[in-house]
mmCIF file of C-alpha atoms in Angstrom:
data_model
loop_
_atom_site.group_PDB
_atom_site.id
_atom_site.type_symbol
_atom_site.label_atom_id
_atom_site.label_comp_id
_atom_site.label_asym_id
_atom_site.label_seq_id
_atom_site.Cartn_x
_atom_site.Cartn_y
_atom_site.Cartn_z
ATOM 1 C CA MET A 1 0.000 0.000 0.000
ATOM 2 C CA SER A 2 1.309 3.436 -0.937
ATOM 3 C CA GLY A 3 0.088 4.970 2.314
ATOM 4 C CA GLU A 4 1.724 2.382 4.560
ATOM 5 C CA LEU A 5 4.455 3.597 6.922
ATOM 6 C CA ALA A 6 7.994 2.813 5.737
ATOM 7 C CA LEU A 7 10.045 0.271 7.700
ATOM 8 C CA ASN A 8 13.304 2.237 7.596
ATOM 9 C CA ILE A 9 12.627 4.446 10.650
ATOM 10 C CA ASN A 10 15.238 3.630 13.308
ATOM 11 C CA ILE A 11 13.221 3.546 16.521
ATOM 12 C CA LYS A 12 16.054 1.795 18.353
ATOM 13 C CA GLU A 13 17.575 5.259 18.601
ATOM 14 C CA PRO A 14 15.976 8.492 19.914
ATOM 15 C CA ARG A 15 14.146 10.720 17.454
ATOM 16 C CA TRP A 16 16.604 13.594 17.884
ATOM 17 C CA ASP A 17 20.364 13.720 17.341
ATOM 18 C CA GLN A 18 22.005 12.463 20.533
ATOM 19 C CA GLY A 19 25.334 13.958 19.545
ATOM 20 C CA THR A 20 24.076 17.391 20.632
ATOM 21 C CA PHE A 21 22.885 18.610 24.021
ATOM 22 C CA MET A 22 19.711 20.060 22.478
ATOM 23 C CA GLY A 23 18.869 16.746 20.826
ATOM 24 C CA ARG A 24 19.378 14.886 24.112
ATOM 25 C CA ALA A 25 17.317 17.504 25.975
ATOM 26 C CA LYS A 26 14.359 17.054 23.602
ATOM 27 C CA HIS A 27 14.659 13.288 24.041
ATOM 28 C CA PHE A 28 14.665 13.451 27.842
ATOM 29 C CA PHE A 29 11.834 15.975 28.018
ATOM 30 C CA MET A 30 9.805 13.174 26.394
ATOM 31 C CA VAL A 31 11.232 10.362 28.553
ATOM 32 C CA THR A 32 10.695 12.255 31.839
ATOM 33 C CA ASP A 33 7.235 13.612 30.920
ATOM 34 C CA PRO A 34 5.293 13.030 34.188
ATOM 35 C CA ARG A 35 2.021 12.628 32.277
ATOM 36 C CA THR A 36 3.100 9.152 31.123
ATOM 37 C CA VAL A 37 2.898 7.925 34.728
ATOM 38 C CA LEU A 38 -0.879 8.278 34.460
ATOM 39 C CA LEU A 39 -1.187 6.085 31.346
ATOM 40 C CA SER A 40 -3.164 2.855 31.781
ATOM 41 C CA SER A 41 -1.691 -0.637 31.459
ATOM 42 C CA GLU A 42 -3.703 -1.041 28.247
ATOM 43 C CA THR A 43 -2.065 2.053 26.711
ATOM 44 C CA LEU A 44 1.403 0.842 27.717
ATOM 45 C CA GLU A 45 0.718 -2.609 26.287
ATOM 46 C CA GLU A 46 -0.580 -1.099 23.033
ATOM 47 C CA ALA A 47 2.601 0.996 22.721
ATOM 48 C CA ARG A 48 4.737 -2.089 23.404
ATOM 49 C CA LEU A 49 2.978 -4.064 20.666
ATOM 50 C CA ILE A 50 3.328 -1.214 18.143
ATOM 51 C CA VAL A 51 7.063 -0.900 18.861
ATOM 52 C CA GLU A 52 7.825 -4.642 18.895
ATOM 53 C CA ASP A 53 5.719 -5.285 15.776
ATOM 54 C CA TYR A 54 7.426 -2.461 13.908
ATOM 55 C CA ARG A 55 10.850 -3.821 14.852
ATOM 56 C CA ALA A 56 9.701 -7.189 13.483
ATOM 57 C CA GLY A 57 8.606 -5.583 10.217
ATOM 58 C CA VAL A 58 4.879 -5.473 10.961
ATOM 59 C CA VAL A 59 3.137 -2.104 10.616
ATOM 60 C CA LYS A 60 -0.227 -1.466 12.222
ATOM 61 C CA PRO A 61 -2.687 -0.336 9.474
ATOM 62 C CA GLY A 62 -3.058 3.453 9.369
ATOM 63 C CA LEU A 63 -0.086 4.053 11.719
ATOM 64 C CA THR A 64 1.597 7.437 11.144
ATOM 65 C CA GLU A 65 5.213 8.328 11.877
ATOM 66 C CA ASP A 66 4.196 10.658 14.734
ATOM 67 C CA GLU A 67 2.098 7.869 16.282
ATOM 68 C CA LEU A 68 5.038 5.481 15.972
ATOM 69 C CA TRP A 69 7.355 7.889 17.777
ATOM 70 C CA ARG A 70 4.702 8.547 20.423
ATOM 71 C CA ALA A 71 4.417 4.791 21.016
ATOM 72 C CA LYS A 72 8.217 4.506 21.158
ATOM 73 C CA TYR A 73 8.479 7.139 23.889
ATOM 74 C CA ILE A 74 5.622 5.643 25.877
ATOM 75 C CA TYR A 75 7.401 2.301 25.589
ATOM 76 C CA ASP A 76 10.749 3.818 26.646
ATOM 77 C CA SER A 77 9.136 5.509 29.655
ATOM 78 C CA ALA A 78 7.790 2.241 31.078
ATOM 79 C CA PHE A 79 10.005 -0.630 29.871
ATOM 80 C CA HIS A 80 13.675 -1.262 30.716
ATOM 81 C CA PRO A 81 15.943 -0.771 27.666
ATOM 82 C CA ASP A 82 18.076 -3.864 28.373
ATOM 83 C CA THR A 83 15.678 -6.359 29.950
ATOM 84 C CA GLY A 84 12.421 -5.253 28.305
ATOM 85 C CA GLU A 85 10.567 -5.722 31.600
ATOM 86 C CA LYS A 86 7.935 -3.226 32.733
ATOM 87 C CA MET A 87 9.497 -0.968 35.347
ATOM 88 C CA PHE A 88 8.006 -0.318 38.775
ATOM 89 C CA VAL A 89 5.961 2.877 38.370
ATOM 90 C CA ILE A 90 7.688 5.091 40.983
ATOM 91 C CA GLY A 91 11.092 3.966 39.705
ATOM 92 C CA ARG A 92 10.471 5.279 36.186
ATOM 93 C CA MET A 93 12.168 8.507 35.129
ATOM 94 C CA SER A 94 8.714 9.896 34.302
ATOM 95 C CA ALA A 95 7.909 9.658 38.031
ATOM 96 C CA GLN A 96 10.971 11.694 39.021
ATOM 97 C CA VAL A 97 9.273 15.101 38.998
ATOM 98 C CA PRO A 98 6.112 14.284 41.012
ATOM 99 C CA MET A 99 7.973 12.057 43.488
ATOM 100 C CA ASN A 100 11.008 14.285 43.964
ATOM 101 C CA MET A 101 9.001 17.492 44.244
ATOM 102 C CA SER A 102 7.043 15.994 47.134
ATOM 103 C CA ILE A 103 10.024 14.453 48.942
ATOM 104 C CA THR A 104 12.464 17.316 48.320
ATOM 105 C CA GLY A 105 9.849 19.923 49.223
ATOM 106 C CA CYS A 106 9.310 18.188 52.563
ATOM 107 C CA MET A 107 13.066 17.827 53.185
ATOM 108 C CA LEU A 108 13.490 21.566 52.640
ATOM 109 C CA THR A 109 10.463 22.424 54.785
ATOM 110 C CA PHE A 110 10.997 20.069 57.729
ATOM 111 C CA TYR A 111 14.731 20.420 58.401
ATOM 112 C CA ARG A 112 14.732 22.044 61.829
ATOM 113 C CA THR A 113 14.334 18.974 64.080
ATOM 114 C CA THR A 114 16.449 15.818 64.199
ATOM 115 C CA PRO A 115 13.503 13.356 63.872
ATOM 116 C CA ALA A 116 12.270 15.234 60.785
ATOM 117 C CA VAL A 117 15.735 15.191 59.197
ATOM 118 C CA VAL A 118 16.120 11.453 59.831
ATOM 119 C CA PHE A 119 12.621 10.614 58.575
ATOM 120 C CA TRP A 120 12.789 12.556 55.306
ATOM 121 C CA GLN A 121 16.328 11.425 54.512
ATOM 122 C CA TRP A 122 15.115 7.848 55.031
ATOM 123 C CA VAL A 123 12.122 8.432 52.740
ATOM 124 C CA ASN A 124 14.376 9.997 50.089
ATOM 125 C CA GLN A 125 16.915 7.168 50.156
ATOM 126 C CA SER A 126 14.149 4.561 50.031
ATOM 127 C CA PHE A 127 12.869 6.253 46.886
ATOM 128 C CA ASN A 128 16.404 6.556 45.454
ATOM 129 C CA ALA A 129 17.013 2.848 46.038
ATOM 130 C CA VAL A 130 13.925 2.026 43.960
ATOM 131 C CA VAL A 131 14.976 4.439 41.187
ATOM 132 C CA ASN A 132 18.592 3.217 41.061
ATOM 133 C CA TYR A 133 17.557 -0.429 40.905
ATOM 134 C CA THR A 134 14.854 0.230 38.311
ATOM 135 C CA ASN A 135 17.202 2.201 36.039
ATOM 136 C CA ARG A 136 20.309 0.048 36.408
ATOM 137 C CA SER A 137 22.353 -0.686 33.304
ATOM 138 C CA GLY A 138 22.588 -4.184 31.838
ATOM 139 C CA ASP A 139 20.483 -7.290 32.220
ATOM 140 C CA ALA A 140 22.196 -9.014 35.156
ATOM 141 C CA PRO A 141 20.143 -9.566 38.334
ATOM 142 C CA ILE A 142 21.067 -7.999 41.665
ATOM 143 C CA THR A 143 20.744 -10.001 44.885
ATOM 144 C CA VAL A 144 18.661 -9.086 47.927
ATOM 145 C CA ASN A 145 21.869 -8.789 49.994
ATOM 146 C CA GLN A 146 23.348 -6.316 47.514
ATOM 147 C CA LEU A 147 20.125 -4.299 47.524
ATOM 148 C CA GLY A 148 20.066 -4.273 51.316
ATOM 149 C CA ALA A 149 23.728 -3.226 51.621
ATOM 150 C CA ALA A 150 23.271 -0.363 49.163
ATOM 151 C CA TYR A 151 20.089 0.822 50.863
ATOM 152 C CA VAL A 152 21.523 0.753 54.397
ATOM 153 C CA SER A 153 24.817 2.382 53.321
ATOM 154 C CA ALA A 154 23.164 5.238 51.436
ATOM 155 C CA THR A 155 20.563 5.902 54.125
ATOM 156 C CA THR A 156 23.212 5.904 56.869
ATOM 157 C CA GLY A 157 25.483 8.182 54.808
ATOM 158 C CA ALA A 158 22.676 10.641 54.114
ATOM 159 C CA VAL A 159 21.462 10.780 57.720
ATOM 160 C CA VAL A 160 24.973 11.117 59.200
ATOM 161 C CA THR A 161 25.828 13.876 56.703
ATOM 162 C CA ALA A 162 22.558 15.710 57.334
ATOM 163 C CA LEU A 163 22.830 15.552 61.129
ATOM 164 C CA GLY A 164 26.529 16.487 61.090
ATOM 165 C CA LEU A 165 25.930 19.515 58.896
ATOM 166 C CA LYS A 166 22.797 20.443 60.843
ATOM 167 C CA SER A 167 24.896 20.550 64.011
ATOM 168 C CA LEU A 168 27.499 22.778 62.333
ATOM 169 C CA ALA A 169 24.829 25.008 60.808
ATOM 170 C CA THR A 170 23.464 25.992 64.235
ATOM 171 C CA ARG A 171 26.472 28.310 64.570
ATOM 172 C CA LEU A 172 25.988 29.802 61.090
ATOM 173 C CA PRO A 173 23.350 32.097 59.519
ATOM 174 C CA PRO A 174 19.851 30.511 59.173
ATOM 175 C CA ILE A 175 20.071 30.446 55.368
ATOM 176 C CA VAL A 176 23.007 28.007 55.603
ATOM 177 C CA SER A 177 20.950 25.390 57.468
ATOM 178 C CA ARG A 178 18.486 25.364 54.564
ATOM 179 C CA PHE A 179 21.208 23.836 52.356
ATOM 180 C CA VAL A 180 21.870 20.895 54.686
ATOM 181 C CA PRO A 181 19.387 18.637 52.811
ATOM 182 C CA PHE A 182 21.201 19.284 49.510
ATOM 183 C CA ALA A 183 24.596 18.352 50.971
ATOM 184 C CA ALA A 184 23.082 15.162 52.406
ATOM 185 C CA VAL A 185 21.457 14.236 49.082
ATOM 186 C CA ALA A 186 24.702 14.837 47.173
ATOM 187 C CA ALA A 187 26.649 12.657 49.611
ATOM 188 C CA ALA A 188 24.008 9.932 49.496
ATOM 189 C CA ASN A 189 24.030 9.848 45.690
ATOM 190 C CA CYS A 190 27.778 9.243 45.766
ATOM 191 C CA ILE A 191 27.123 6.246 48.025
ATOM 192 C CA ASN A 192 23.777 4.908 46.855
ATOM 193 C CA ILE A 193 24.338 4.667 43.099
ATOM 194 C CA PRO A 194 27.710 2.829 43.186
ATOM 195 C CA PHE A 195 26.413 0.463 45.892
ATOM 196 C CA MET A 196 23.165 -0.226 44.056
ATOM 197 C CA ARG A 197 25.136 -0.953 40.896
ATOM 198 C CA GLN A 198 28.061 -2.742 42.530
ATOM 199 C CA ARG A 199 27.429 -5.891 40.509
ATOM 200 C CA GLU A 200 28.164 -3.888 37.366
ATOM 201 C CA LEU A 201 31.452 -2.700 38.880
ATOM 202 C CA LYS A 202 32.408 -6.292 39.639
ATOM 203 C CA TYR A 203 31.217 -8.108 36.510
ATOM 204 C CA GLY A 204 30.854 -5.254 34.000
ATOM 205 C CA ILE A 205 28.037 -4.062 31.734
ATOM 206 C CA PRO A 206 27.364 -5.123 28.123
ATOM 207 C CA VAL A 207 29.371 -3.211 25.514
ATOM 208 C CA MET A 208 28.471 -3.229 21.824
ATOM 209 C CA ASP A 209 29.804 -2.088 18.482
ATOM 210 C CA GLU A 210 28.100 0.644 16.456
ATOM 211 C CA ASN A 211 25.705 -1.929 14.968
ATOM 212 C CA GLY A 212 24.535 -3.157 18.367
ATOM 213 C CA ASN A 213 26.474 -6.438 18.335
ATOM 214 C CA ARG A 214 27.408 -7.457 21.871
ATOM 215 C CA LEU A 215 31.177 -7.686 22.322
ATOM 216 C CA GLY A 216 31.411 -8.542 26.007
ATOM 217 C CA GLU A 217 31.109 -7.011 29.484
ATOM 218 C CA SER A 218 33.306 -4.255 30.874
ATOM 219 C CA ALA A 219 33.766 -2.980 34.425
ATOM 220 C CA SER A 220 35.624 0.056 33.037
ATOM 221 C CA ALA A 221 32.521 1.020 31.069
ATOM 222 C CA ALA A 222 30.461 0.512 34.233
ATOM 223 C CA LYS A 223 32.693 2.958 36.145
ATOM 224 C CA GLN A 224 32.267 5.614 33.461
ATOM 225 C CA ALA A 225 28.511 5.045 33.359
ATOM 226 C CA ILE A 226 28.127 5.322 37.136
ATOM 227 C CA VAL A 227 30.222 8.512 37.376
ATOM 228 C CA GLN A 228 28.074 10.115 34.677
ATOM 229 C CA VAL A 229 24.864 9.117 36.463
ATOM 230 C CA VAL A 230 26.119 10.443 39.831
ATOM 231 C CA VAL A 231 27.018 13.802 38.229
ATOM 232 C CA SER A 232 23.605 13.984 36.523
ATOM 233 C CA ARG A 233 21.704 13.136 39.731
ATOM 234 C CA ILE A 234 23.570 15.746 41.778
ATOM 235 C CA GLY A 235 22.981 18.244 38.972
ATOM 236 C CA MET A 236 19.241 17.503 39.109
ATOM 237 C CA ALA A 237 19.218 18.326 42.811
ATOM 238 C CA VAL A 238 21.085 21.641 42.536
ATOM 239 C CA PRO A 239 18.274 23.899 41.199
ATOM 240 C CA ALA A 240 15.538 22.162 43.209
ATOM 241 C CA MET A 241 17.468 22.324 46.490
ATOM 242 C CA ALA A 242 19.388 25.568 46.023
ATOM 243 C CA ILE A 243 16.860 27.997 44.494
ATOM 244 C CA PRO A 244 13.742 27.366 46.696
ATOM 245 C CA PRO A 245 15.630 27.881 50.011
ATOM 246 C CA VAL A 246 16.751 31.357 48.908
ATOM 247 C CA ILE A 247 13.216 32.280 47.807
ATOM 248 C CA MET A 248 11.610 30.794 50.933
ATOM 249 C CA ASN A 249 14.081 32.573 53.192
ATOM 250 C CA ALA A 250 12.865 35.867 51.705
ATOM 251 C CA LEU A 251 9.155 34.907 51.647
ATOM 252 C CA GLU A 252 9.057 33.801 55.281
ATOM 253 C CA LYS A 253 9.967 37.348 56.346
ATOM 254 C CA ARG A 254 6.840 38.674 54.648
ATOM 255 C CA ALA A 255 3.770 39.419 56.756
ATOM 256 C CA PHE A 256 1.564 37.267 54.516
ATOM 257 C CA MET A 257 3.623 34.104 55.098
ATOM 258 C CA LYS A 258 3.852 34.838 58.825
ATOM 259 C CA ARG A 259 0.064 35.081 58.919
ATOM 260 C CA PHE A 260 -0.411 31.822 57.003
ATOM 261 C CA PRO A 261 2.526 29.537 57.911
ATOM 262 C CA ILE A 262 0.532 26.543 56.638
ATOM 263 C CA LEU A 263 1.401 27.740 53.115
ATOM 264 C CA ASN A 264 5.095 27.061 53.702
ATOM 265 C CA ALA A 265 5.060 23.411 52.622
ATOM 266 C CA PRO A 266 2.839 23.710 49.506
ATOM 267 C CA VAL A 267 4.752 26.791 48.267
ATOM 268 C CA GLN A 268 8.061 24.992 48.804
ATOM 269 C CA VAL A 269 6.818 21.861 47.008
ATOM 270 C CA GLY A 270 5.545 23.994 44.110
ATOM 271 C CA LEU A 271 8.883 25.795 43.746
ATOM 272 C CA VAL A 272 10.761 22.482 43.808
ATOM 273 C CA GLY A 273 8.410 21.028 41.196
ATOM 274 C CA LEU A 274 8.950 24.008 38.896
ATOM 275 C CA CYS A 275 12.720 23.560 39.141
ATOM 276 C CA LEU A 276 12.551 19.794 38.606
ATOM 277 C CA VAL A 277 10.393 20.027 35.469
ATOM 278 C CA PHE A 278 13.419 21.560 33.742
ATOM 279 C CA ALA A 279 16.349 20.236 35.813
ATOM 280 C CA THR A 280 15.443 16.549 35.433
ATOM 281 C CA PRO A 281 15.526 16.291 31.607
ATOM 282 C CA LEU A 282 18.335 18.847 31.208
ATOM 283 C CA CYS A 283 20.622 17.019 33.648
ATOM 284 C CA CYS A 284 19.765 13.623 32.142
ATOM 285 C CA ALA A 285 20.909 15.187 28.853
ATOM 286 C CA LEU A 286 24.375 16.088 30.163
ATOM 287 C CA PHE A 287 25.664 12.759 28.813
ATOM 288 C CA PRO A 288 24.379 10.564 25.955
ATOM 289 C CA GLN A 289 22.209 7.653 27.114
ATOM 290 C CA LYS A 290 24.149 5.452 24.704
ATOM 291 C CA SER A 291 27.543 6.277 26.136
ATOM 292 C CA SER A 292 30.821 5.351 24.470
ATOM 293 C CA MET A 293 34.492 4.807 25.174
ATOM 294 C CA SER A 294 37.583 3.823 23.250
ATOM 295 C CA VAL A 295 38.501 0.139 23.042
ATOM 296 C CA SER A 296 41.887 1.123 24.479
ATOM 297 C CA GLY A 297 40.141 2.119 27.720
ATOM 298 C CA LEU A 298 38.696 -1.365 28.283
ATOM 299 C CA GLU A 299 40.184 -4.272 30.226
ATOM 300 C CA ALA A 300 43.177 -5.925 28.535
ATOM 301 C CA ASP A 301 41.466 -9.298 28.008
ATOM 302 C CA LEU A 302 38.385 -7.661 26.493
ATOM 303 C CA GLN A 303 40.570 -5.527 24.218
ATOM 304 C CA GLU A 304 42.262 -8.685 22.961
ATOM 305 C CA ARG A 305 38.952 -10.422 22.365
ATOM 306 C CA ILE A 306 37.579 -7.442 20.417
ATOM 307 C CA ARG A 307 40.717 -7.266 18.273
ATOM 308 C CA GLU A 308 40.216 -10.929 17.388
ATOM 309 C CA THR A 309 36.460 -10.897 16.745
ATOM 310 C CA SER A 310 35.948 -7.318 15.512
ATOM 311 C CA PRO A 311 39.329 -5.841 14.434
ATOM 312 C CA ASN A 312 37.804 -2.715 12.873
ATOM 313 C CA THR A 313 36.048 -1.661 16.094
ATOM 314 C CA THR A 314 37.771 1.260 17.843
ATOM 315 C CA THR A 315 34.842 2.507 19.970
ATOM 316 C CA VAL A 316 32.315 0.575 22.051
ATOM 317 C CA TYR A 317 28.881 1.694 23.198
ATOM 318 C CA PHE A 318 26.819 0.920 26.306
ATOM 319 C CA ASN A 319 23.674 1.999 28.145
ATOM 320 C CA LYS A 320 24.846 4.210 31.024
ATOM 321 C CA GLY A 321 21.592 3.820 32.953
ATOM 322 C CA LEU A 322 19.752 6.704 34.573
#
């Protein structure tokens, strides 16, 4: 049929050029769109069938290119890129804005007492553990013991950092204490993500050539991927945890806010949400999702194997995770 959609559209790759920051930003604005969290299981399943059928050379009658790309991004928002399994809803990147705006808003609002600091850091690290596991790179399983160790380590690190800085901040201007939650989150990310992905550091993540052929597993690639994710996650937290405290510090001196202190939390959550709507996709876009490194940067045995099986390959590619 002349009106049938062509089969040469590469939906294995994002719609926009991932070699540019703008192209990656457009891609992640779609991937992190919080509206996709509200889609029904039927809609997700329909998108999965459209994508998998198209990859198999089967085109749904009447399907347009825009509908195909819409299905691809719905599919990407809910299904793991390596395993193909449906991801737990609050662990999806599309849930980052609504979940983080609520948790971060509360961390920034309830920071004055020790029980509040401990509780909200625990809630945040519980959420982070789900996100880090859900968005891990590769298709290898992680054990319950590894999950538990990562969770306990990150939560302990975040709480100790928060309480230590809170104690120091009592001798500093009030505005400084508002930044304690950010310092704790940054420290926890440096602990949580490597621990949650420690299996990748030990056994490596899949690396492929430019055509997607699997060449082996590399721990060196895993290290690069994890560093990039840690930098992106801390970057996401900077606007949401640095801008609202400055604004709230000024607003709380106003007569209106003093008269209605109950507005503190919802205003803080709203400000955090506004920051996260832009910070989440823009910081995800700092590095390409399909990251790369030179063959010379891989482990010696893997380099040798690649030279034997694919002598023309000089660069390998891998999913860095989110």
